[in-house]
Amino acid sequence: MNDLDTFSLLLADEGRALLASLREYDPSQELAVATRLRREHDAGLVSAALGQARLRQRAVAKFGAADAHRMFFTPNGVEQSTRASVATHRAKAFAARGVRGVADLCCGIGGDALALARAGIPVLAVDRDPLTAAVARANAEALGLADLIEVRCADVTDIDTAPYDAVFVDPARRGGRQGGAAHSASVRGGGRATGGRIFDPEAYSPPLSWAVAAALAAPFAALKIAPGIPHEAIPPQAEAEWISDGGDVKEAVLWFGTGVTPGAVRATLLPGAADLWTAAPLGAPPVGPVGRYLYEPDGAVIRAHLVAEIVDRCGGRLIDETIAYVTSDEEYVSPYTSAYEITDQLPFNLKKLKALLREREVGVLTVKKRGSAVEPEEIRRRVKPAGPNSATVFLTRVAGAPTMLIGHPLPHAAQTPGAPPRTPSAP
């Protein structure tokens, strides 16, 4: 059976019923489950259903249980699709602009198309891989959004986007996927996506230059890119946004068109959509000695090159010109940073660290590193923490010297906003 044949079996009544029965199945018991099911069902269908059940379990982290167990996936689709919280955030930006139709180019399994449709926006979802397009169509139907989502199997470079007032492009950034398609990605599989990540934007499929041209041709557009893209590769017409969810940087987006401020950058923190924005990033921040408080900016802030904004707001300084740790003598509370009170500063020396932790009866040790080659696991193994107390150790550099900073987190650090964010112009 080819992949589309397999997928059609899953969409039939027998396949859907079989999938429903596997919602809570334990993959470690797969052999026994498969043996039992093959007494009543075709072996190919059982294999496909078990693979799809594994993919659904993996997808819960991105889509939530309610949606994930109704949706269909390919291995690459689970790996590369947009997290629902991020897609919802972006769809709200389209809706806020009054967008009445979006051409979603390289739609994959349809994660962004589903969020746009839930925001009430009609979507043309395009992917050139027949299986991926079939999965996207099935997902629109499964979630009751088929009336708002038209799925088309085509090469995105052949699509006329003129009838749509907005464009969203999500180029492939892995070697095993091209033009938004997950080629040869069997619905039976549960493994990781094939092919490594692509870091050269012109090696995206389609290339970044084509995606930018498609975005510039629309009244309003968004282009999803890897968060590690070099800032010099960002086109001057774009406003760039880095998005983290729960403290993890998930993606970057380039915005084009009406109301966008070219050259502006933004860090968005989900959930809650805390928003740090500037039209003109500040220059290099000052560097100085470690103060009483240490601030660890969210990854989106670092990726957006907005650490200097944090330094400016807290009236502080960097501890090293190459390290994104901010320090100050007065406490600063902000949703954009995790804050710590520093009690000790030592040159890097594991024997001294072990003695200090033993003296303070530290048994719960959190080790963070930035600018250090030493692994946290090695520190824990060497110092053997024991006792009722807790501490955080930062392995870093201060004015170029390897240093250990010891302290503890401020419990209210992320609950009260700091200085209000500047008025944004982008979504």
GROMACS .gro file of C-alpha atoms in nm:
model
  427
    1MET     CA    1   0.000   0.000   0.000
    2ASN     CA    2   0.117   0.350  -0.071
    3ASP     CA    3   0.074   0.628   0.187
    4LEU     CA    4  -0.250   0.766   0.047
    5ASP     CA    5  -0.403   0.417   0.042
    6THR     CA    6  -0.303   0.372   0.406
    7PHE     CA    7  -0.441   0.709   0.501
    8SER     CA    8  -0.773   0.639   0.330
    9LEU     CA    9  -0.807   0.328   0.549
   10LEU     CA   10  -0.768   0.544   0.859
   11LEU     CA   11  -1.042   0.781   0.738
   12ALA     CA   12  -1.291   0.496   0.687
   13ASP     CA   13  -1.530   0.400   0.968
   14GLU     CA   14  -1.324   0.096   1.070
   15GLY     CA   15  -1.004   0.301   1.085
   16ARG     CA   16  -1.163   0.579   1.289
   17ALA     CA   17  -1.310   0.332   1.535
   18LEU     CA   18  -0.975   0.159   1.569
   19LEU     CA   19  -0.800   0.490   1.633
   20ALA     CA   20  -1.057   0.584   1.897
   21SER     CA   21  -0.988   0.257   2.079
   22LEU     CA   22  -0.615   0.334   2.084
   23ARG     CA   23  -0.637   0.676   2.248
   24GLU     CA   24  -0.492   0.558   2.578
   25TYR     CA   25  -0.275   0.276   2.450
   26ASP     CA   26   0.074   0.223   2.591
   27PRO     CA   27   0.340   0.211   2.315
   28SER     CA   28   0.554  -0.015   2.535
   29GLN     CA   29   0.282  -0.278   2.492
   30GLU     CA   30   0.263  -0.238   2.116
   31LEU     CA   31   0.352  -0.598   2.026
   32ALA     CA   32   0.077  -0.741   2.245
   33VAL     CA   33  -0.174  -0.480   2.126
   34ALA     CA   34  -0.087  -0.540   1.760
   35THR     CA   35  -0.117  -0.916   1.800
   36ARG     CA   36  -0.461  -0.880   1.955
   37LEU     CA   37  -0.590  -0.632   1.698
   38ARG     CA   38  -0.468  -0.834   1.399
   39ARG     CA   39  -0.709  -1.108   1.494
   40GLU     CA   40  -0.994  -0.875   1.395
   41HIS     CA   41  -0.842  -0.621   1.155
   42ASP     CA   42  -0.619  -0.612   0.849
   43ALA     CA   43  -0.251  -0.606   0.945
   44GLY     CA   44  -0.184  -0.296   0.733
   45LEU     CA   45  -0.466  -0.107   0.901
   46VAL     CA   46  -0.343  -0.209   1.247
   47SER     CA   47   0.009  -0.091   1.165
   48ALA     CA   48  -0.122   0.242   1.034
   49ALA     CA   49  -0.350   0.293   1.335
   50LEU     CA   50  -0.074   0.220   1.586
   51GLY     CA   51   0.160   0.461   1.409
   52GLN     CA   52  -0.107   0.729   1.402
   53ALA     CA   53  -0.186   0.672   1.771
   54ARG     CA   54   0.181   0.733   1.855
   55LEU     CA   55   0.182   1.051   1.651
   56ARG     CA   56  -0.133   1.175   1.823
   57GLN     CA   57   0.022   1.118   2.163
   58ARG     CA   58   0.327   1.319   2.057
   59ALA     CA   59   0.106   1.594   1.919
   60VAL     CA   60  -0.075   1.653   2.249
   61ALA     CA   61   0.208   1.882   2.364
   62LYS     CA   62   0.150   2.110   2.063
   63PHE     CA   63  -0.223   2.087   2.003
   64GLY     CA   64  -0.375   1.978   2.334
   65ALA     CA   65  -0.546   1.646   2.393
   66ALA     CA   66  -0.890   1.751   2.267
   67ASP     CA   67  -0.762   1.842   1.919
   68ALA     CA   68  -0.466   1.606   1.889
   69HIS     CA   69  -0.680   1.295   1.934
   70ARG     CA   70  -0.914   1.406   1.656
   71MET     CA   71  -0.646   1.517   1.414
   72PHE     CA   72  -0.422   1.324   1.174
   73PHE     CA   73  -0.046   1.357   1.143
   74THR     CA   74   0.266   1.258   0.956
   75PRO     CA   75   0.596   1.227   1.146
   76ASN     CA   76   0.727   1.546   0.984
   77GLY     CA   77   0.393   1.713   1.050
   78VAL     CA   78   0.420   1.659   1.424
   79GLU     CA   79   0.781   1.772   1.424
   80GLN     CA   80   0.742   2.086   1.215
   81SER     CA   81   0.388   2.211   1.268
   82THR     CA   82   0.328   2.532   1.459
   83ARG     CA   83   0.233   2.496   1.825
   84ALA     CA   84  -0.136   2.582   1.864
   85SER     CA   85  -0.070   2.865   2.111
   86VAL     CA   86   0.171   3.032   1.868
   87ALA     CA   87  -0.060   2.982   1.569
   88THR     CA   88  -0.348   3.132   1.768
   89HIS     CA   89  -0.136   3.435   1.860
   90ARG     CA   90  -0.050   3.490   1.495
   91ALA     CA   91  -0.409   3.437   1.377
   92LYS     CA   92  -0.525   3.707   1.619
   93ALA     CA   93  -0.278   3.946   1.455
   94PHE     CA   94  -0.431   3.872   1.113
   95ALA     CA   95  -0.782   3.915   1.251
   96ALA     CA   96  -0.689   4.244   1.419
   97ARG     CA   97  -0.589   4.377   1.077
   98GLY     CA   98  -0.933   4.298   0.938
   99VAL     CA   99  -0.794   4.030   0.706
  100ARG     CA  100  -1.072   3.860   0.508
  101GLY     CA  101  -0.872   3.585   0.338
  102VAL     CA  102  -0.527   3.428   0.375
  103ALA     CA  103  -0.323   3.222   0.131
  104ASP     CA  104  -0.136   2.979   0.357
  105LEU     CA  105   0.158   2.864   0.145
  106CYS     CA  106   0.343   2.548   0.255
  107CYS     CA  107   0.057   2.466   0.493
  108GLY     CA  108   0.187   2.127   0.609
  109ILE     CA  109  -0.074   1.941   0.812
  110GLY     CA  110  -0.268   2.266   0.857
  111GLY     CA  111  -0.182   2.392   1.205
  112ASP     CA  112  -0.179   2.760   1.107
  113ALA     CA  113  -0.476   2.722   0.873
  114LEU     CA  114  -0.681   2.577   1.160
  115ALA     CA  115  -0.594   2.873   1.387
  116LEU     CA  116  -0.679   3.124   1.113
  117ALA     CA  117  -1.012   2.955   1.046
  118ARG     CA  118  -1.093   2.955   1.417
  119ALA     CA  119  -1.032   3.330   1.408
  120GLY     CA  120  -1.303   3.347   1.142
  121ILE     CA  121  -1.071   3.395   0.843
  122PRO     CA  122  -1.118   3.193   0.522
  123VAL     CA  123  -0.796   3.018   0.419
  124LEU     CA  124  -0.649   2.870   0.103
  125ALA     CA  125  -0.405   2.607   0.236
  126VAL     CA  126  -0.147   2.487  -0.018
  127ASP     CA  127   0.104   2.203  -0.005
  128ARG     CA  128   0.255   2.017  -0.297
  129ASP     CA  129   0.274   1.676  -0.129
  130PRO     CA  130  -0.048   1.475  -0.188
  131LEU     CA  131  -0.038   1.297   0.149
  132THR     CA  132   0.030   1.616   0.343
  133ALA     CA  133  -0.252   1.795   0.163
  134ALA     CA  134  -0.485   1.503   0.237
  135VAL     CA  135  -0.392   1.519   0.605
  136ALA     CA  136  -0.455   1.895   0.616
  137ARG     CA  137  -0.796   1.843   0.453
  138ALA     CA  138  -0.884   1.569   0.701
  139ASN     CA  139  -0.785   1.794   0.992
  140ALA     CA  140  -1.008   2.076   0.869
  141GLU     CA  141  -1.297   1.831   0.852
  142ALA     CA  142  -1.217   1.669   1.187
  143LEU     CA  143  -1.227   2.004   1.367
  144GLY     CA  144  -1.537   2.129   1.187
  145LEU     CA  145  -1.353   2.397   0.986
  146ALA     CA  146  -1.384   2.260   0.633
  147ASP     CA  147  -1.619   2.544   0.531
  148LEU     CA  148  -1.340   2.796   0.597
  149ILE     CA  149  -1.039   2.601   0.470
  150GLU     CA  150  -0.981   2.507   0.107
  151VAL     CA  151  -0.687   2.267   0.076
  152ARG     CA  152  -0.511   2.257  -0.257
  153CYS     CA  153  -0.232   2.017  -0.359
  154ALA     CA  154  -0.005   2.232  -0.572
  155ASP     CA  155   0.338   2.391  -0.591
  156VAL     CA  156   0.316   2.716  -0.397
  157THR     CA  157   0.512   2.896  -0.666
  158ASP     CA  158   0.221   2.838  -0.904
  159ILE     CA  159  -0.041   2.996  -0.677
  160ASP     CA  160  -0.197   3.332  -0.765
  161THR     CA  161  -0.232   3.509  -0.430
  162ALA     CA  162  -0.393   3.824  -0.573
  163PRO     CA  163  -0.747   3.727  -0.458
  164TYR     CA  164  -0.627   3.721  -0.096
  165ASP     CA  165  -0.555   4.024   0.117
  166ALA     CA  166  -0.290   3.844   0.322
  167VAL     CA  167  -0.027   3.576   0.275
  168PHE     CA  168   0.136   3.343   0.524
  169VAL     CA  169   0.445   3.147   0.417
  170ASP     CA  170   0.612   2.869   0.615
  171PRO     CA  171   0.908   2.744   0.409
  172ALA     CA  172   1.059   2.405   0.487
  173ARG     CA  173   1.366   2.428   0.704
  174ARG     CA  174   1.460   2.060   0.707
  175GLY     CA  175   1.627   1.845   0.446
  176GLY     CA  176   1.347   1.588   0.442
  177ARG     CA  177   1.069   1.831   0.353
  178GLN     CA  178   1.034   2.053   0.047
  179GLY     CA  179   0.792   2.327  -0.043
  180GLY     CA  180   0.581   2.266   0.262
  181ALA     CA  181   0.561   1.897   0.181
  182ALA     CA  182   0.661   1.602   0.392
  183HIS     CA  183   0.782   1.377   0.112
  184SER     CA  184   0.761   1.003   0.178
  185ALA     CA  185   0.649   1.069   0.536
  186SER     CA  186   0.447   0.757   0.607
  187VAL     CA  187   0.138   0.791   0.827
  188ARG     CA  188   0.245   0.460   0.978
  189GLY     CA  189   0.565   0.594   1.127
  190GLY     CA  190   0.627   0.743   1.467
  191GLY     CA  191   0.992   0.837   1.429
  192ARG     CA  192   1.153   1.177   1.408
  193ALA     CA  193   1.156   1.375   1.088
  194THR     CA  194   1.424   1.278   0.841
  195GLY     CA  195   1.678   1.532   0.732
  196GLY     CA  196   1.853   1.789   0.949
  197ARG     CA  197   1.758   2.149   1.005
  198ILE     CA  198   1.855   2.394   0.734
  199PHE     CA  199   2.030   2.710   0.855
  200ASP     CA  200   2.093   2.885   0.522
  201PRO     CA  201   1.772   3.083   0.449
  202GLU     CA  202   1.829   3.044   0.074
  203ALA     CA  203   1.828   2.668   0.125
  204TYR     CA  204   1.471   2.685   0.260
  205SER     CA  205   1.215   2.528   0.031
  206PRO     CA  206   1.102   2.754  -0.124
  207PRO     CA  207   1.402   2.988  -0.068
  208LEU     CA  208   1.369   3.285   0.163
  209SER     CA  209   1.407   3.526  -0.130
  210TRP     CA  210   1.101   3.375  -0.302
  211ALA     CA  211   0.901   3.383   0.021
  212VAL     CA  212   0.991   3.748   0.080
  213ALA     CA  213   0.885   3.838  -0.275
  214ALA     CA  214   0.550   3.662  -0.219
  215ALA     CA  215   0.505   3.848   0.108
  216LEU     CA  216   0.587   4.187  -0.044
  217ALA     CA  217   0.331   4.131  -0.319
  218ALA     CA  218   0.049   4.109  -0.063
  219PRO     CA  219  -0.113   4.395   0.131
  220PHE     CA  220  -0.024   4.217   0.454
  221ALA     CA  221   0.193   3.910   0.513
  222ALA     CA  222   0.378   3.697   0.764
  223LEU     CA  223   0.675   3.473   0.695
  224LYS     CA  224   0.772   3.206   0.948
  225ILE     CA  225   1.147   3.155   0.984
  226ALA     CA  226   1.387   2.974   1.214
  227PRO     CA  227   1.453   3.171   1.536
  228GLY     CA  228   1.828   3.142   1.481
  229ILE     CA  229   1.824   3.339   1.156
  230PRO     CA  230   2.108   3.596   1.142
  231HIS     CA  231   1.972   3.949   1.179
  232GLU     CA  232   2.161   4.054   0.870
  233ALA     CA  233   1.953   3.807   0.668
  234ILE     CA  234   1.628   3.983   0.764
  235PRO     CA  235   1.502   4.197   0.473
  236PRO     CA  236   1.487   4.571   0.546
  237GLN     CA  237   1.112   4.586   0.466
  238ALA     CA  238   1.026   4.348   0.750
  239GLU     CA  239   0.940   4.383   1.115
  240ALA     CA  240   1.077   4.081   1.302
  241GLU     CA  241   0.914   3.904   1.593
  242TRP     CA  242   1.059   3.627   1.810
  243ILE     CA  243   0.809   3.417   2.004
  244SER     CA  244   0.866   3.205   2.313
  245ASP     CA  245   0.609   2.985   2.480
  246GLY     CA  246   0.657   2.883   2.839
  247GLY     CA  247   1.014   3.011   2.828
  248ASP     CA  248   1.116   2.818   2.515
  249VAL     CA  249   1.181   3.008   2.191
  250LYS     CA  250   0.957   2.849   1.927
  251GLU     CA  251   0.994   3.056   1.612
  252ALA     CA  252   1.047   3.390   1.448
  253VAL     CA  253   0.812   3.574   1.215
  254LEU     CA  254   0.876   3.844   0.959
  255TRP     CA  255   0.582   4.083   0.911
  256PHE     CA  256   0.529   4.286   0.594
  257GLY     CA  257   0.278   4.536   0.469
  258THR     CA  258   0.036   4.792   0.601
  259GLY     CA  259   0.111   4.918   0.951
  260VAL     CA  260   0.444   4.737   0.981
  261THR     CA  261   0.752   4.930   1.092
  262PRO     CA  262   1.049   4.820   0.880
  263GLY     CA  263   1.350   4.736   1.092
  264ALA     CA  264   1.155   4.708   1.417
  265VAL     CA  265   1.201   4.404   1.640
  266ARG     CA  266   0.977   4.242   1.896
  267ALA     CA  267   0.994   3.970   2.160
  268THR     CA  268   0.660   3.808   2.243
  269LEU     CA  269   0.622   3.583   2.545
  270LEU     CA  270   0.339   3.332   2.559
  271PRO     CA  271   0.115   3.262   2.738
  272GLY     CA  272  -0.001   3.612   2.819
  273ALA     CA  273   0.153   3.782   2.514
  274ALA     CA  274   0.395   4.008   2.703
  275ASP     CA  275   0.535   4.225   2.431
  276LEU     CA  276   0.874   4.399   2.416
  277TRP     CA  277   0.907   4.612   2.103
  278THR     CA  278   1.130   4.882   1.963
  279ALA     CA  279   1.161   5.054   1.628
  280ALA     CA  280   1.530   5.119   1.686
  281PRO     CA  281   1.726   4.876   1.905
  282LEU     CA  282   1.966   5.038   2.147
  283GLY     CA  283   2.341   5.020   2.109
  284ALA     CA  284   2.581   4.812   2.316
  285PRO     CA  285   2.484   4.827   2.685
  286PRO     CA  286   2.730   4.913   2.965
  287VAL     CA  287   2.929   4.640   3.139
  288GLY     CA  288   3.011   4.638   3.509
  289PRO     CA  289   3.048   4.441   3.830
  290VAL     CA  290   2.790   4.195   3.955
  291GLY     CA  291   2.533   4.364   4.174
  292ARG     CA  292   2.286   4.222   4.423
  293TYR     CA  293   2.045   4.104   4.153
  294LEU     CA  294   2.096   3.903   3.837
  295TYR     CA  295   1.845   3.888   3.549
  296GLU     CA  296   1.820   3.616   3.288
  297PRO     CA  297   1.632   3.752   2.983
  298ASP     CA  298   1.381   3.529   2.808
  299GLY     CA  299   1.524   3.358   2.501
  300ALA     CA  300   1.300   3.560   2.270
  301VAL     CA  301   1.446   3.881   2.413
  302ILE     CA  302   1.797   3.753   2.349
  303ARG     CA  303   1.717   3.637   1.995
  304ALA     CA  304   1.557   3.973   1.918
  305HIS     CA  305   1.873   4.154   2.037
  306LEU     CA  306   1.671   4.340   2.299
  307VAL     CA  307   1.893   4.271   2.600
  308ALA     CA  308   2.005   4.634   2.591
  309GLU     CA  309   1.640   4.732   2.642
  310ILE     CA  310   1.635   4.530   2.963
  311VAL     CA  311   1.960   4.691   3.079
  312ASP     CA  312   1.813   5.034   3.009
  313ARG     CA  313   1.488   4.962   3.192
  314CYS     CA  314   1.647   4.823   3.505
  315GLY     CA  315   1.925   5.080   3.517
  316GLY     CA  316   2.177   4.799   3.523
  317ARG     CA  317   2.461   4.657   3.320
  318LEU     CA  318   2.592   4.337   3.166
  319ILE     CA  319   2.831   4.123   3.368
  320ASP     CA  320   3.035   4.060   3.052
  321GLU     CA  321   3.009   4.217   2.709
  322THR     CA  322   2.952   3.875   2.549
  323ILE     CA  323   2.711   3.728   2.807
  324ALA     CA  324   2.335   3.794   2.821
  325TYR     CA  325   2.316   3.819   3.200
  326VAL     CA  326   2.203   4.156   3.333
  327THR     CA  327   2.276   4.279   3.684
  328SER     CA  328   2.167   4.572   3.901
  329ASP     CA  329   2.185   4.693   4.257
  330GLU     CA  330   1.811   4.754   4.283
  331GLU     CA  331   1.545   4.491   4.228
  332TYR     CA  332   1.371   4.504   3.890
  333VAL     CA  333   1.059   4.301   3.823
  334SER     CA  334   0.968   4.222   3.463
  335PRO     CA  335   0.787   3.952   3.266
  336TYR     CA  336   1.082   3.950   3.026
  337THR     CA  337   1.337   3.817   3.275
  338SER     CA  338   1.387   3.562   3.548
  339ALA     CA  339   1.533   3.739   3.851
  340TYR     CA  340   1.776   3.610   4.114
  341GLU     CA  341   1.934   3.750   4.428
  342ILE     CA  342   2.306   3.681   4.426
  343THR     CA  343   2.470   3.592   4.757
  344ASP     CA  344   2.817   3.484   4.647
  345GLN     CA  345   3.063   3.539   4.364
  346LEU     CA  346   3.358   3.300   4.331
  347PRO     CA  347   3.626   3.230   4.072
  348PHE     CA  348   3.555   2.897   3.907
  349ASN     CA  349   3.666   2.636   4.160
  350LEU     CA  350   3.469   2.319   4.223
  351LYS     CA  351   3.630   2.247   4.559
  352LYS     CA  352   3.529   2.588   4.693
  353LEU     CA  353   3.179   2.545   4.552
  354LYS     CA  354   3.144   2.203   4.713
  355ALA     CA  355   3.256   2.338   5.049
  356LEU     CA  356   3.020   2.633   5.033
  357LEU     CA  357   2.720   2.416   4.941
  358ARG     CA  358   2.803   2.167   5.217
  359GLU     CA  359   2.830   2.449   5.471
  360ARG     CA  360   2.485   2.578   5.369
  361GLU     CA  361   2.331   2.231   5.350
  362VAL     CA  362   2.222   2.269   4.990
  363GLY     CA  363   2.058   1.953   4.858
  364VAL     CA  364   1.849   2.099   4.576
  365LEU     CA  365   2.091   2.253   4.328
  366THR     CA  366   1.994   2.427   4.005
  367VAL     CA  367   2.288   2.480   3.771
  368LYS     CA  368   2.269   2.730   3.487
  369LYS     CA  369   2.543   2.811   3.238
  370ARG     CA  370   2.616   3.078   2.986
  371GLY     CA  371   2.963   3.122   2.844
  372SER     CA  372   3.097   2.811   3.020
  373ALA     CA  373   3.204   2.479   2.869
  374VAL     CA  374   3.128   2.289   3.192
  375GLU     CA  375   2.809   2.083   3.186
  376PRO     CA  376   2.557   2.118   3.474
  377GLU     CA  377   2.540   1.740   3.515
  378GLU     CA  378   2.915   1.731   3.578
  379ILE     CA  379   2.881   1.996   3.850
  380ARG     CA  380   2.607   1.802   4.030
  381ARG     CA  381   2.808   1.482   4.009
  382ARG     CA  382   3.121   1.646   4.148
  383VAL     CA  383   2.973   1.853   4.433
  384LYS     CA  384   2.719   1.588   4.548
  385PRO     CA  385   2.463   1.828   4.700
  386ALA     CA  386   2.293   1.712   5.018
  387GLY     CA  387   2.071   1.886   5.270
  388PRO     CA  388   1.734   2.059   5.312
  389ASN     CA  389   1.818   2.389   5.140
  390SER     CA  390   1.827   2.498   4.776
  391ALA     CA  391   2.046   2.723   4.565
  392THR     CA  392   2.111   2.826   4.206
  393VAL     CA  393   2.462   2.830   4.063
  394PHE     CA  394   2.548   3.025   3.747
  395LEU     CA  395   2.855   2.912   3.554
  396THR     CA  396   2.952   3.211   3.346
  397ARG     CA  397   3.210   3.478   3.279
  398VAL     CA  398   3.242   3.811   3.456
  399ALA     CA  399   3.464   4.062   3.276
  400GLY     CA  400   3.609   3.771   3.082
  401ALA     CA  401   3.697   3.556   3.385
  402PRO     CA  402   3.531   3.216   3.452
  403THR     CA  403   3.306   3.275   3.750
  404MET     CA  404   3.051   3.104   3.972
  405LEU     CA  405   2.758   3.308   4.100
  406ILE     CA  406   2.543   3.159   4.375
  407GLY     CA  407   2.196   3.280   4.462
  408HIS     CA  408   1.827   3.202   4.459
  409PRO     CA  409   1.531   3.302   4.243
  410LEU     CA  410   1.301   3.583   4.345
  411PRO     CA  411   0.959   3.414   4.370
  412HIS     CA  412   0.760   3.710   4.243
  413ALA     CA  413   0.994   3.796   3.957
  414ALA     CA  414   0.757   3.724   3.670
  415GLN     CA  415   0.426   3.827   3.824
  416THR     CA  416   0.441   4.204   3.814
  417PRO     CA  417   0.529   4.389   3.494
  418GLY     CA  418   0.817   4.628   3.491
  419ALA     CA  419   0.821   4.947   3.288
  420PRO     CA  420   0.529   4.941   3.042
  421PRO     CA  421   0.619   4.825   2.692
  422ARG     CA  422   0.640   5.085   2.420
  423THR     CA  423   0.343   5.111   2.191
  424PRO     CA  424   0.385   4.849   1.918
  425SER     CA  425   0.311   4.901   1.553
  426ALA     CA  426   0.329   4.540   1.444
  427PRO     CA  427   0.084   4.256   1.516
   0.00000   0.00000   0.00000
